[in-house]
JSON list of C-alpha atoms in Angstrom, two decimals:
[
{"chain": "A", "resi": 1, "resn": "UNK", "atom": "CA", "xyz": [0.00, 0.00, 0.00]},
{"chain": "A", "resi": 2, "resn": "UNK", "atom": "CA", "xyz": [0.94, 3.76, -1.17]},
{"chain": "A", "resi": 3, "resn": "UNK", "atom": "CA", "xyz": [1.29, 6.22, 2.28]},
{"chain": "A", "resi": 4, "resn": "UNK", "atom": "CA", "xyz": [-0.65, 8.90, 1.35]},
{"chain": "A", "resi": 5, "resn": "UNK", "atom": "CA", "xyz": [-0.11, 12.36, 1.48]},
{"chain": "A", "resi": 6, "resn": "UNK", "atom": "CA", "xyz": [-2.16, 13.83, 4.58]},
{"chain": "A", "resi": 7, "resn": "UNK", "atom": "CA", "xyz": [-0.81, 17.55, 4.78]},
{"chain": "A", "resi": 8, "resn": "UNK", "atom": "CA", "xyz": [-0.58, 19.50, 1.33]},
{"chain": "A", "resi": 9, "resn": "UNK", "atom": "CA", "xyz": [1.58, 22.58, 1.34]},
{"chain": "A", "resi": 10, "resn": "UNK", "atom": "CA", "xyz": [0.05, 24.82, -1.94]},
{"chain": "A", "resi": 11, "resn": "UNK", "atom": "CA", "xyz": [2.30, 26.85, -3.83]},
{"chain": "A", "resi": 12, "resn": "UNK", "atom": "CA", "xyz": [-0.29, 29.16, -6.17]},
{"chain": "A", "resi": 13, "resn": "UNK", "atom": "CA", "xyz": [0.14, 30.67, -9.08]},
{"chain": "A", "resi": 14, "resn": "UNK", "atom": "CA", "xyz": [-0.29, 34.25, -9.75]},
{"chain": "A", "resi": 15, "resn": "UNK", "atom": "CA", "xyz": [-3.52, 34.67, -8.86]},
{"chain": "A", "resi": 16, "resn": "UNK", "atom": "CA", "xyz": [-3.87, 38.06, -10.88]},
{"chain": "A", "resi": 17, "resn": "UNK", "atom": "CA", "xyz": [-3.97, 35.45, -13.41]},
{"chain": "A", "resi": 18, "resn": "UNK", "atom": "CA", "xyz": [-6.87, 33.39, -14.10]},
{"chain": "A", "resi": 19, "resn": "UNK", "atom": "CA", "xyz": [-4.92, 29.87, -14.83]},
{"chain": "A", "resi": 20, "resn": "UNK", "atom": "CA", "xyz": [-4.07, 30.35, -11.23]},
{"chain": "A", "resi": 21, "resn": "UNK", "atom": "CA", "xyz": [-7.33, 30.94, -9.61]},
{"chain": "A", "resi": 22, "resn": "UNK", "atom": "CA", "xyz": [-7.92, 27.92, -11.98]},
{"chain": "A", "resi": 23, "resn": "UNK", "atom": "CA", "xyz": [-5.36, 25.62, -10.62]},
{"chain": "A", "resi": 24, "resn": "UNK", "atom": "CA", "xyz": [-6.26, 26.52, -7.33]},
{"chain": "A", "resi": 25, "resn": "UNK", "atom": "CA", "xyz": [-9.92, 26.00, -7.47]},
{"chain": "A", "resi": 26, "resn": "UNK", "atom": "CA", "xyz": [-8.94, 22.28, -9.25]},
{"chain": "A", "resi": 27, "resn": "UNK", "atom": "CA", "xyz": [-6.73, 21.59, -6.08]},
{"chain": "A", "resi": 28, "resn": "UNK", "atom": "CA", "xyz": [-9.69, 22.58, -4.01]},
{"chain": "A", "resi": 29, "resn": "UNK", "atom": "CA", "xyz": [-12.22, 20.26, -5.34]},
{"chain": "A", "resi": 30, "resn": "UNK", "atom": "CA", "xyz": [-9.47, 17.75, -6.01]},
{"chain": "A", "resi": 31, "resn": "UNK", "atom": "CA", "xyz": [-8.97, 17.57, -2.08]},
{"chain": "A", "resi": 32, "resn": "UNK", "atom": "CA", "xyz": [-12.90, 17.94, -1.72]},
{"chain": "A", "resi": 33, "resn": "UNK", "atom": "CA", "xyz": [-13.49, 15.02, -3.84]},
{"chain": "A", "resi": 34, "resn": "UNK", "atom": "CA", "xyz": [-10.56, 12.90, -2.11]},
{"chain": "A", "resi": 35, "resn": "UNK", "atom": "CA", "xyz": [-12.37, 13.42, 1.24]},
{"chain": "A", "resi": 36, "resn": "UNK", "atom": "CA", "xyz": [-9.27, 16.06, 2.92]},
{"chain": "A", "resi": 37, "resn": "UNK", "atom": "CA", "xyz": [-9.75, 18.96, 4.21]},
{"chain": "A", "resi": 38, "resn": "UNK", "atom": "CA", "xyz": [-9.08, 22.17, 2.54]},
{"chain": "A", "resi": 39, "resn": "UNK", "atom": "CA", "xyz": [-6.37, 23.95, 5.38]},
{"chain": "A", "resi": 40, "resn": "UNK", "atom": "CA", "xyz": [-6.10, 27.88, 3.70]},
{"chain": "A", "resi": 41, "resn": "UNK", "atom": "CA", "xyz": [-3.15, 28.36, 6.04]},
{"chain": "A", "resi": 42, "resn": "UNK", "atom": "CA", "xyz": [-1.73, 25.95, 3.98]},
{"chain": "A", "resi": 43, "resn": "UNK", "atom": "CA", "xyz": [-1.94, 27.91, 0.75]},
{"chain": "A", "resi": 44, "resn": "UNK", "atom": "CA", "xyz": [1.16, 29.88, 0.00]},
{"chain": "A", "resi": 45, "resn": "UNK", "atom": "CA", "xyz": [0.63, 32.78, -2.46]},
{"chain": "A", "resi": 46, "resn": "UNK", "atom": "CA", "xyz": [3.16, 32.27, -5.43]},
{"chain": "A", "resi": 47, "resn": "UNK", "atom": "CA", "xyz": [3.41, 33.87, -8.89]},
{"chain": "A", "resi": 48, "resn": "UNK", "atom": "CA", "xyz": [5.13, 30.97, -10.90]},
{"chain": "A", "resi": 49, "resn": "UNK", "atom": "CA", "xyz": [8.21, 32.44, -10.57]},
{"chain": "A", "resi": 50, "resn": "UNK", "atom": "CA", "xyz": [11.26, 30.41, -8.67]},
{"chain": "A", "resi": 51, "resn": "UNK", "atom": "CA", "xyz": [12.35, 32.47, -6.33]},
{"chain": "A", "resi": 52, "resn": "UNK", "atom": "CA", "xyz": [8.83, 32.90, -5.34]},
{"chain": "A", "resi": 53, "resn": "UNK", "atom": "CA", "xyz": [8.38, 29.66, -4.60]},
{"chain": "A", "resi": 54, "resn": "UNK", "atom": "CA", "xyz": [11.79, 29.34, -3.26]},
{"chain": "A", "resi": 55, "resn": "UNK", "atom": "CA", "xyz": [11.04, 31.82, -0.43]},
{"chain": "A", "resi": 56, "resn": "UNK", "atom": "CA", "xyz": [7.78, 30.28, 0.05]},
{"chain": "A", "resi": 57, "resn": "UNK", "atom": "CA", "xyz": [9.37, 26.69, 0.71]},
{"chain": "A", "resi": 58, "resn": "UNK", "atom": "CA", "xyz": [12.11, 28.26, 2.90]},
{"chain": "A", "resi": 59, "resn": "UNK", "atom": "CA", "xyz": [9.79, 30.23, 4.83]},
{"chain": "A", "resi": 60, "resn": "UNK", "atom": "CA", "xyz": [6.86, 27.79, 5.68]},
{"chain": "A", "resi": 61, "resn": "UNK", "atom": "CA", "xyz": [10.31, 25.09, 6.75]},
{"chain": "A", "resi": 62, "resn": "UNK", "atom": "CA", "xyz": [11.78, 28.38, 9.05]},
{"chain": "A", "resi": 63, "resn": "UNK", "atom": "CA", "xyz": [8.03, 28.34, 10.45]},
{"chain": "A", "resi": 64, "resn": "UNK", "atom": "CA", "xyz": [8.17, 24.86, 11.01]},
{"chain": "A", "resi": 65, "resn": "UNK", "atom": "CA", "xyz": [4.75, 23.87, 8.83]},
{"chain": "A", "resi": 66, "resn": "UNK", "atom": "CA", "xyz": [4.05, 20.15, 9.21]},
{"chain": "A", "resi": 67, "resn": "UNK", "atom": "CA", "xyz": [3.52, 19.30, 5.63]},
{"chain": "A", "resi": 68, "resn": "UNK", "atom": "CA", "xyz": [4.08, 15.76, 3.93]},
{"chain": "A", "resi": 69, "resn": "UNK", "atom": "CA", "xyz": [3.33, 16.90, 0.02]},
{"chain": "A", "resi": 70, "resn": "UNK", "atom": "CA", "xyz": [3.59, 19.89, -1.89]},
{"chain": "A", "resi": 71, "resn": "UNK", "atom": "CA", "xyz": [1.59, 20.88, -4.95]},
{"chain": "A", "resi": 72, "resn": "UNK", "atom": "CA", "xyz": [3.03, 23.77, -7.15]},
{"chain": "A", "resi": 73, "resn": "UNK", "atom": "CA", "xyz": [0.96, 25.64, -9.33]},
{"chain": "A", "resi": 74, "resn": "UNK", "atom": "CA", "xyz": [3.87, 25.07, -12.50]},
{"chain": "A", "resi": 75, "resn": "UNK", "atom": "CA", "xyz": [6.95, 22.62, -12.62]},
{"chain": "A", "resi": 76, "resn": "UNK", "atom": "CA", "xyz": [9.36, 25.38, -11.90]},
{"chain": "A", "resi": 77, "resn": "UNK", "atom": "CA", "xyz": [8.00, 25.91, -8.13]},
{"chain": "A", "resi": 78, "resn": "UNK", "atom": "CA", "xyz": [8.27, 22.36, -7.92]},
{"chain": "A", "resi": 79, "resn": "UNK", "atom": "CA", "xyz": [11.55, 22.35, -8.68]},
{"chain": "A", "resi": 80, "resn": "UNK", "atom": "CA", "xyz": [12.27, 25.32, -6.62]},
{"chain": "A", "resi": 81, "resn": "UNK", "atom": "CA", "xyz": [10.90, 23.85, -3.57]},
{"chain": "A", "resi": 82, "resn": "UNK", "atom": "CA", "xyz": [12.22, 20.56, -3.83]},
{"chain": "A", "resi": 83, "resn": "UNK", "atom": "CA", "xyz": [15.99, 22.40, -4.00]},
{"chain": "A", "resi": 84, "resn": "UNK", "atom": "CA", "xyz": [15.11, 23.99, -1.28]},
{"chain": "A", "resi": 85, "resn": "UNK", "atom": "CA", "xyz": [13.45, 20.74, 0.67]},
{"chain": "A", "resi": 86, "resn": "UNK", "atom": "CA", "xyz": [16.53, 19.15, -0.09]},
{"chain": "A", "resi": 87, "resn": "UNK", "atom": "CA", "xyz": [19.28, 21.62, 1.06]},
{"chain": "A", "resi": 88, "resn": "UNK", "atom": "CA", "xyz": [17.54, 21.32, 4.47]},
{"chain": "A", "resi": 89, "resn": "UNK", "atom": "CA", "xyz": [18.49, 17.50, 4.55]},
{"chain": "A", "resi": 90, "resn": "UNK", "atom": "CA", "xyz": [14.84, 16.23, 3.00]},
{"chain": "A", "resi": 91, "resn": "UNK", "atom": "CA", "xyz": [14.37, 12.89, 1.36]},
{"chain": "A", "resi": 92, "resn": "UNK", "atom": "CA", "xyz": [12.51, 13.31, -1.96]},
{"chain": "A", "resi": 93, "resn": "UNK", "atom": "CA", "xyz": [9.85, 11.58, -2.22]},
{"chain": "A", "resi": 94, "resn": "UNK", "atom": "CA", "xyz": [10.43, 9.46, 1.06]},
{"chain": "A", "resi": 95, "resn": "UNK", "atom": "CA", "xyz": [9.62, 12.53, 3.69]},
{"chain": "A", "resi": 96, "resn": "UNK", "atom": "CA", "xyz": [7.69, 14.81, 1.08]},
{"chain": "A", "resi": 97, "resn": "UNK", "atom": "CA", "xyz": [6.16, 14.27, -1.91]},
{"chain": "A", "resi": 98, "resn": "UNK", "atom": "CA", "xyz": [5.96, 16.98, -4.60]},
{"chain": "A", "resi": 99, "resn": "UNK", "atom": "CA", "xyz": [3.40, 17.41, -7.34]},
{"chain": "A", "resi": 100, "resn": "UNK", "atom": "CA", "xyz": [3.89, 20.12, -10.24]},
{"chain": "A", "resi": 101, "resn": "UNK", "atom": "CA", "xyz": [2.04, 21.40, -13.33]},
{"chain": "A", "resi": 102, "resn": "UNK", "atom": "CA", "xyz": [2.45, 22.04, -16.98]},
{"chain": "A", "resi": 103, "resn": "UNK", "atom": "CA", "xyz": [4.45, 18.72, -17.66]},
{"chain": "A", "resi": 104, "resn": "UNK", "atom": "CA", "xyz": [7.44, 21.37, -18.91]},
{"chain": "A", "resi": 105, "resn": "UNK", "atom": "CA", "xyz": [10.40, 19.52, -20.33]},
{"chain": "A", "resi": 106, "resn": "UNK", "atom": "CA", "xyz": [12.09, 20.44, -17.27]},
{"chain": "A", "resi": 107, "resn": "UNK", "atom": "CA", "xyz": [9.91, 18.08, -15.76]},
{"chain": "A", "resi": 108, "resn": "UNK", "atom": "CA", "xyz": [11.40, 15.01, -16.51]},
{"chain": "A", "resi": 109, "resn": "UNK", "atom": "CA", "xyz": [14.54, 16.43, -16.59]},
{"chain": "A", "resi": 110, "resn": "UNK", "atom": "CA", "xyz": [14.81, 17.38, -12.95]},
{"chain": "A", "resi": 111, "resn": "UNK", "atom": "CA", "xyz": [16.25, 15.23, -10.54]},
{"chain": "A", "resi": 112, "resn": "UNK", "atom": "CA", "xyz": [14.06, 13.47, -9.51]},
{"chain": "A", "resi": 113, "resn": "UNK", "atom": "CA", "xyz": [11.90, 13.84, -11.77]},
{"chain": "A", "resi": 114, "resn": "UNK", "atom": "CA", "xyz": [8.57, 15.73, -11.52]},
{"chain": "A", "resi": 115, "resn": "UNK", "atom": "CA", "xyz": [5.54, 14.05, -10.91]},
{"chain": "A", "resi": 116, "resn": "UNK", "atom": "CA", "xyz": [2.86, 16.49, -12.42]},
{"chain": "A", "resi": 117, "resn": "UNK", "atom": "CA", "xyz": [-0.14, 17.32, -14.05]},
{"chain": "A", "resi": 118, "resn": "UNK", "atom": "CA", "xyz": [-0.14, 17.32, -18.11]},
{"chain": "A", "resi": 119, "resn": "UNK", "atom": "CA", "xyz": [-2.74, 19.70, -20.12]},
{"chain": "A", "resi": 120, "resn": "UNK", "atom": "CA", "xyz": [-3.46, 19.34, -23.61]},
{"chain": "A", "resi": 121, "resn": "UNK", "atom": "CA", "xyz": [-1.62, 21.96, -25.02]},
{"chain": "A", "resi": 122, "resn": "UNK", "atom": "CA", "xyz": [-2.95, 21.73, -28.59]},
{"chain": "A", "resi": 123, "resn": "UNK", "atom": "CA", "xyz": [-6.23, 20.99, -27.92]},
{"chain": "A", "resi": 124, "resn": "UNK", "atom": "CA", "xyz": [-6.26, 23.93, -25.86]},
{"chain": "A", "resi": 125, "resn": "UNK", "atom": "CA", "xyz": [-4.55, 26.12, -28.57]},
{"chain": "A", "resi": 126, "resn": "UNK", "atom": "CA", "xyz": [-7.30, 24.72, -30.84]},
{"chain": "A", "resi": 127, "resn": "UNK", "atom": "CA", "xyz": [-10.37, 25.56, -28.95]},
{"chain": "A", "resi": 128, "resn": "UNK", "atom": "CA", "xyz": [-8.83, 28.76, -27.87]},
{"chain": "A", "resi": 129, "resn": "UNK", "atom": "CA", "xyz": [-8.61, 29.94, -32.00]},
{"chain": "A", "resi": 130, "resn": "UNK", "atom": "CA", "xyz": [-12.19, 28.30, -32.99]},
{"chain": "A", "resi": 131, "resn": "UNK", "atom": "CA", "xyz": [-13.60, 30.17, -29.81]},
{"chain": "A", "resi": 132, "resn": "UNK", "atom": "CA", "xyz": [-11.76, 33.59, -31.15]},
{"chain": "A", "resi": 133, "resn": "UNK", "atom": "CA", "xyz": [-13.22, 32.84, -34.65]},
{"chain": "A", "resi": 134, "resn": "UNK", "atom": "CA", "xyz": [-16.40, 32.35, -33.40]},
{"chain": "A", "resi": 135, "resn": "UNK", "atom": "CA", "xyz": [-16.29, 35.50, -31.41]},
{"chain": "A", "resi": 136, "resn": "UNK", "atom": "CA", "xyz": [-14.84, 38.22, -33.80]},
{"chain": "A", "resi": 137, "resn": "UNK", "atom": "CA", "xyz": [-18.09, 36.12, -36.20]},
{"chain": "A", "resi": 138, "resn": "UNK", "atom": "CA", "xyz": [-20.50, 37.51, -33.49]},
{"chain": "A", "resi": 139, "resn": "UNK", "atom": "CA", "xyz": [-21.39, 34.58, -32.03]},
{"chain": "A", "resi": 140, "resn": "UNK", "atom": "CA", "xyz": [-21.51, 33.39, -28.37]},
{"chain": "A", "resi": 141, "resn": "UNK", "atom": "CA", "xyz": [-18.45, 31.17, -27.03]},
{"chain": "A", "resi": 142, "resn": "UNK", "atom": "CA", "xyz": [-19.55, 28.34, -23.82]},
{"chain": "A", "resi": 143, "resn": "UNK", "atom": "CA", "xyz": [-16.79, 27.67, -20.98]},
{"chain": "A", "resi": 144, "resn": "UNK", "atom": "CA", "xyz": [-15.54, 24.22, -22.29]},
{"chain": "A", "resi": 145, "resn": "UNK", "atom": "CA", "xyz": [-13.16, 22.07, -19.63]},
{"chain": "A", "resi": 146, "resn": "UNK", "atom": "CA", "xyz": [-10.12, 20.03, -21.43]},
{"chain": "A", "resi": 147, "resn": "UNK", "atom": "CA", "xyz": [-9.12, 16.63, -19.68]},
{"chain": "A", "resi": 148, "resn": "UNK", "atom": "CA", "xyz": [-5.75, 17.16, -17.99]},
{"chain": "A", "resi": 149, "resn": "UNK", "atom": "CA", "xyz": [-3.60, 13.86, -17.01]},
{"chain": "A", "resi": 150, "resn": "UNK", "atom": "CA", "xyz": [-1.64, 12.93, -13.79]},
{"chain": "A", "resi": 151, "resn": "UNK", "atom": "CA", "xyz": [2.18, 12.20, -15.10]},
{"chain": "A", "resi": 152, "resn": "UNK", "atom": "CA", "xyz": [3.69, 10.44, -11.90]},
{"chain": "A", "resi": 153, "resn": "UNK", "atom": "CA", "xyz": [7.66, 10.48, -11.69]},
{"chain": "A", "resi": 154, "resn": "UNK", "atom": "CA", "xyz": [10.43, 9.91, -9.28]},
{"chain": "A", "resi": 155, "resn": "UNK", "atom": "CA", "xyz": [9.13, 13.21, -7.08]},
{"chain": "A", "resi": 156, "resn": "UNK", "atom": "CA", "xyz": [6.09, 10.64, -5.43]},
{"chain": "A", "resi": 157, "resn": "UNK", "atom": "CA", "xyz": [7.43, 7.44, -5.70]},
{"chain": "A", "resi": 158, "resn": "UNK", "atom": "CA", "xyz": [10.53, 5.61, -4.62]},
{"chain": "A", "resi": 159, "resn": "UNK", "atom": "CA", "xyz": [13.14, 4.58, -7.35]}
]
């Protein structure tokens, strides 16, 4: 049996930006749906930036936040935090478990490797130019939701 994650530590997006009130909201309902419990102290404001999410890490560690996972709002926090996790002695994925987003080529790359969430990037860039089409031919555009898919790596599972 997997140990599961019982204490998420968020690192947002930019949540000027609407992909990460987005990502947000889907970690929300993820956790909902999973049966945890949404803790907002828990949710660090980033801006998908790395030494954002560098401070973040260091700062909720120099507060001493119990945490056992991390989801980042993009790869590059991940990473971030995970440098950061590590310089303070942390075992990757043994003591925390980290969970990105975007499925970046640094991704896989990283060591260890990212465990994250994958959109689909054309399909998106698709429906994004038939909705603009649609618009500038005066007609009305509906919300649509795109299928994203859980890539799991080296960052929440043992080698």
């Amino acid at each position: 049996m997997r140990p599961v994650v019982k204490t998420f530590l968020v690192l947002t997006g930019d949540l000027k930006l609407q992909s990460g009130r987005d990502r947000l909201e889907g970690y929300k309902k993820a956790m909902v749906k999973g049966g945890f419990k949404v803790r907002e102290e828990l949710i660090l404001q980033g801006d998908y930036t790395s030494s954002t999410a560098r401070e973040l890490t260091a700062e909720a560690l120099k507060k001493k936040i119990k945490f056992d996972g991390i989801f980042a709002a993009n790869d590059l926090s991940a990473i971030s935090a995970i440098e950061v996790l590590q310089e303070n002695g942390f075992n990757i994925p043994k003591e925390i478990k980290i969970v990105g987003f975007d499925d970046s080529p640094i991704a896989s790359s990283s060591s260890p490797s990212i465990t994250t969430i994958r959109q689909p990037i054309r399909e998106l860039g698709a429906e994004v130019a038939l909705s603009l089409l649609a618009i500038l031919d005066g007609e009305g555009v509906a919300d649509k939701l795109l299928d994203v898919e859980l890539i799991v790596r080296e960052s929440t599972t043992a080698k």
